[in-house]
Amino acid sequence: MKLDKKKILEEAEDYFGSKRYGDGTYDIAEDCVELGQVWLDTYRRDYGALMRRTPKEMRKELKSYIKSRLDYSKYNATFIPTFIWTWLAQIIISWIVKKIINNII
């Protein structure tokens, strides 16, 4: 199963691109989509196991997968305090995870 990366990233660009920190947020969105595809590929042998889960369970698992593999510090090239940047990254991750799960279902 392949994610529609182009569609998800176009929506991310529309949503985050006009914001003040557009470059960094879009870069995080790109990496989240890539990690989402890697996560989805872990179910390659048995998509039925994934599809038997509720959307809430899928969101929780995917969000945990992305958070554990994403390096937040490489995106913060501005002078934003770390706690604000982490909070912003969490919003982006949640938004992308929602889009990925909607794409799967």
Tab-separated table of C-alpha atoms in Angstrom:
chain	number	residue	atom	x	y	z
A	1	MET	CA	0.000	0.000	0.000
A	2	LYS	CA	1.361	3.399	-0.952
A	3	LEU	CA	0.463	6.729	0.553
A	4	ASP	CA	-0.575	9.542	-1.731
A	5	LYS	CA	2.441	11.615	-0.686
A	6	LYS	CA	1.861	14.295	-3.281
A	7	LYS	CA	-1.671	14.993	-2.054
A	8	ILE	CA	-0.695	14.980	1.617
A	9	LEU	CA	2.287	17.273	1.032
A	10	GLU	CA	0.252	19.670	-1.117
A	11	GLU	CA	-2.253	19.954	1.727
A	12	ALA	CA	0.621	20.442	4.181
A	13	GLU	CA	2.114	23.170	2.008
A	14	ASP	CA	-1.235	24.936	1.860
A	15	TYR	CA	-1.759	24.586	5.592
A	16	PHE	CA	1.763	25.207	6.932
A	17	GLY	CA	3.466	27.005	4.038
A	18	SER	CA	1.802	30.325	4.678
A	19	LYS	CA	2.730	30.288	8.346
A	20	ARG	CA	5.681	32.261	9.663
A	21	TYR	CA	7.861	29.160	10.044
A	22	GLY	CA	6.837	27.575	6.733
A	23	ASP	CA	10.181	26.084	5.636
A	24	GLY	CA	10.880	24.131	8.802
A	25	THR	CA	7.311	23.003	9.213
A	26	TYR	CA	7.107	21.758	5.629
A	27	ASP	CA	10.385	19.860	6.057
A	28	ILE	CA	8.991	18.139	9.146
A	29	ALA	CA	5.825	17.313	7.204
A	30	GLU	CA	7.890	15.714	4.426
A	31	ASP	CA	9.821	13.569	6.873
A	32	CYS	CA	6.624	12.593	8.697
A	33	VAL	CA	5.085	11.384	5.440
A	34	GLU	CA	8.248	9.405	4.638
A	35	LEU	CA	8.218	7.845	8.108
A	36	GLY	CA	4.514	7.129	7.692
A	37	GLN	CA	5.280	5.164	4.536
A	38	VAL	CA	8.024	3.226	6.331
A	39	TRP	CA	5.569	2.437	9.154
A	40	LEU	CA	2.977	1.314	6.635
A	41	ASP	CA	5.568	-0.894	4.936
A	42	THR	CA	6.072	-2.756	8.224
A	43	TYR	CA	2.577	-4.174	7.621
A	44	ARG	CA	3.392	-5.195	4.039
A	45	ARG	CA	2.983	-8.903	4.767
A	46	ASP	CA	-0.322	-8.511	6.580
A	47	TYR	CA	-2.337	-5.354	5.885
A	48	GLY	CA	-5.298	-7.112	7.448
A	49	ALA	CA	-3.629	-6.757	10.853
A	50	LEU	CA	-3.466	-3.009	10.305
A	51	MET	CA	-6.999	-2.728	8.961
A	52	ARG	CA	-8.410	-4.580	11.996
A	53	ARG	CA	-7.240	-1.741	14.199
A	54	THR	CA	-9.388	1.256	14.943
A	55	PRO	CA	-8.340	4.620	13.497
A	56	LYS	CA	-7.551	5.768	17.039
A	57	GLU	CA	-5.170	2.821	17.574
A	58	MET	CA	-3.517	3.464	14.208
A	59	ARG	CA	-3.051	7.168	15.010
A	60	LYS	CA	-1.539	6.378	18.400
A	61	GLU	CA	0.887	3.802	16.976
A	62	LEU	CA	1.906	5.959	14.009
A	63	LYS	CA	2.378	9.072	16.145
A	64	SER	CA	4.596	7.127	18.538
A	65	TYR	CA	6.559	5.679	15.594
A	66	ILE	CA	7.186	9.119	14.086
A	67	LYS	CA	8.030	10.850	17.382
A	68	SER	CA	10.641	8.249	18.240
A	69	ARG	CA	12.406	8.596	14.870
A	70	LEU	CA	12.204	12.325	14.156
A	71	ASP	CA	15.111	14.626	15.053
A	72	TYR	CA	13.382	17.859	16.019
A	73	SER	CA	16.556	19.902	16.389
A	74	LYS	CA	17.581	19.656	12.734
A	75	TYR	CA	14.526	21.665	11.640
A	76	ASN	CA	14.804	24.595	14.021
A	77	ALA	CA	17.126	26.878	12.062
A	78	THR	CA	15.554	30.018	13.516
A	79	PHE	CA	15.751	31.538	16.947
A	80	ILE	CA	12.604	29.917	18.245
A	81	PRO	CA	12.870	28.649	21.815
A	82	THR	CA	13.154	24.860	21.913
A	83	PHE	CA	9.951	24.301	23.887
A	84	ILE	CA	7.946	26.310	21.351
A	85	TRP	CA	9.550	24.475	18.439
A	86	THR	CA	8.782	21.102	20.059
A	87	TRP	CA	5.177	22.166	20.596
A	88	LEU	CA	4.906	23.289	16.968
A	89	ALA	CA	6.430	20.004	15.761
A	90	GLN	CA	3.844	18.064	17.798
A	91	ILE	CA	1.052	19.962	16.046
A	92	ILE	CA	2.551	19.155	12.654
A	93	ILE	CA	2.991	15.485	13.534
A	94	SER	CA	-0.608	15.195	14.726
A	95	TRP	CA	-1.911	16.884	11.583
A	96	ILE	CA	0.165	14.670	9.263
A	97	VAL	CA	-0.774	11.493	11.173
A	98	LYS	CA	-4.453	12.382	10.779
A	99	LYS	CA	-3.972	12.867	7.027
A	100	ILE	CA	-2.065	9.582	6.678
A	101	ILE	CA	-4.713	7.594	8.557
A	102	ASN	CA	-7.446	9.196	6.434
A	103	ASN	CA	-5.447	8.207	3.361
A	104	ILE	CA	-5.203	4.601	4.553
A	105	ILE	CA	-8.880	4.288	5.415
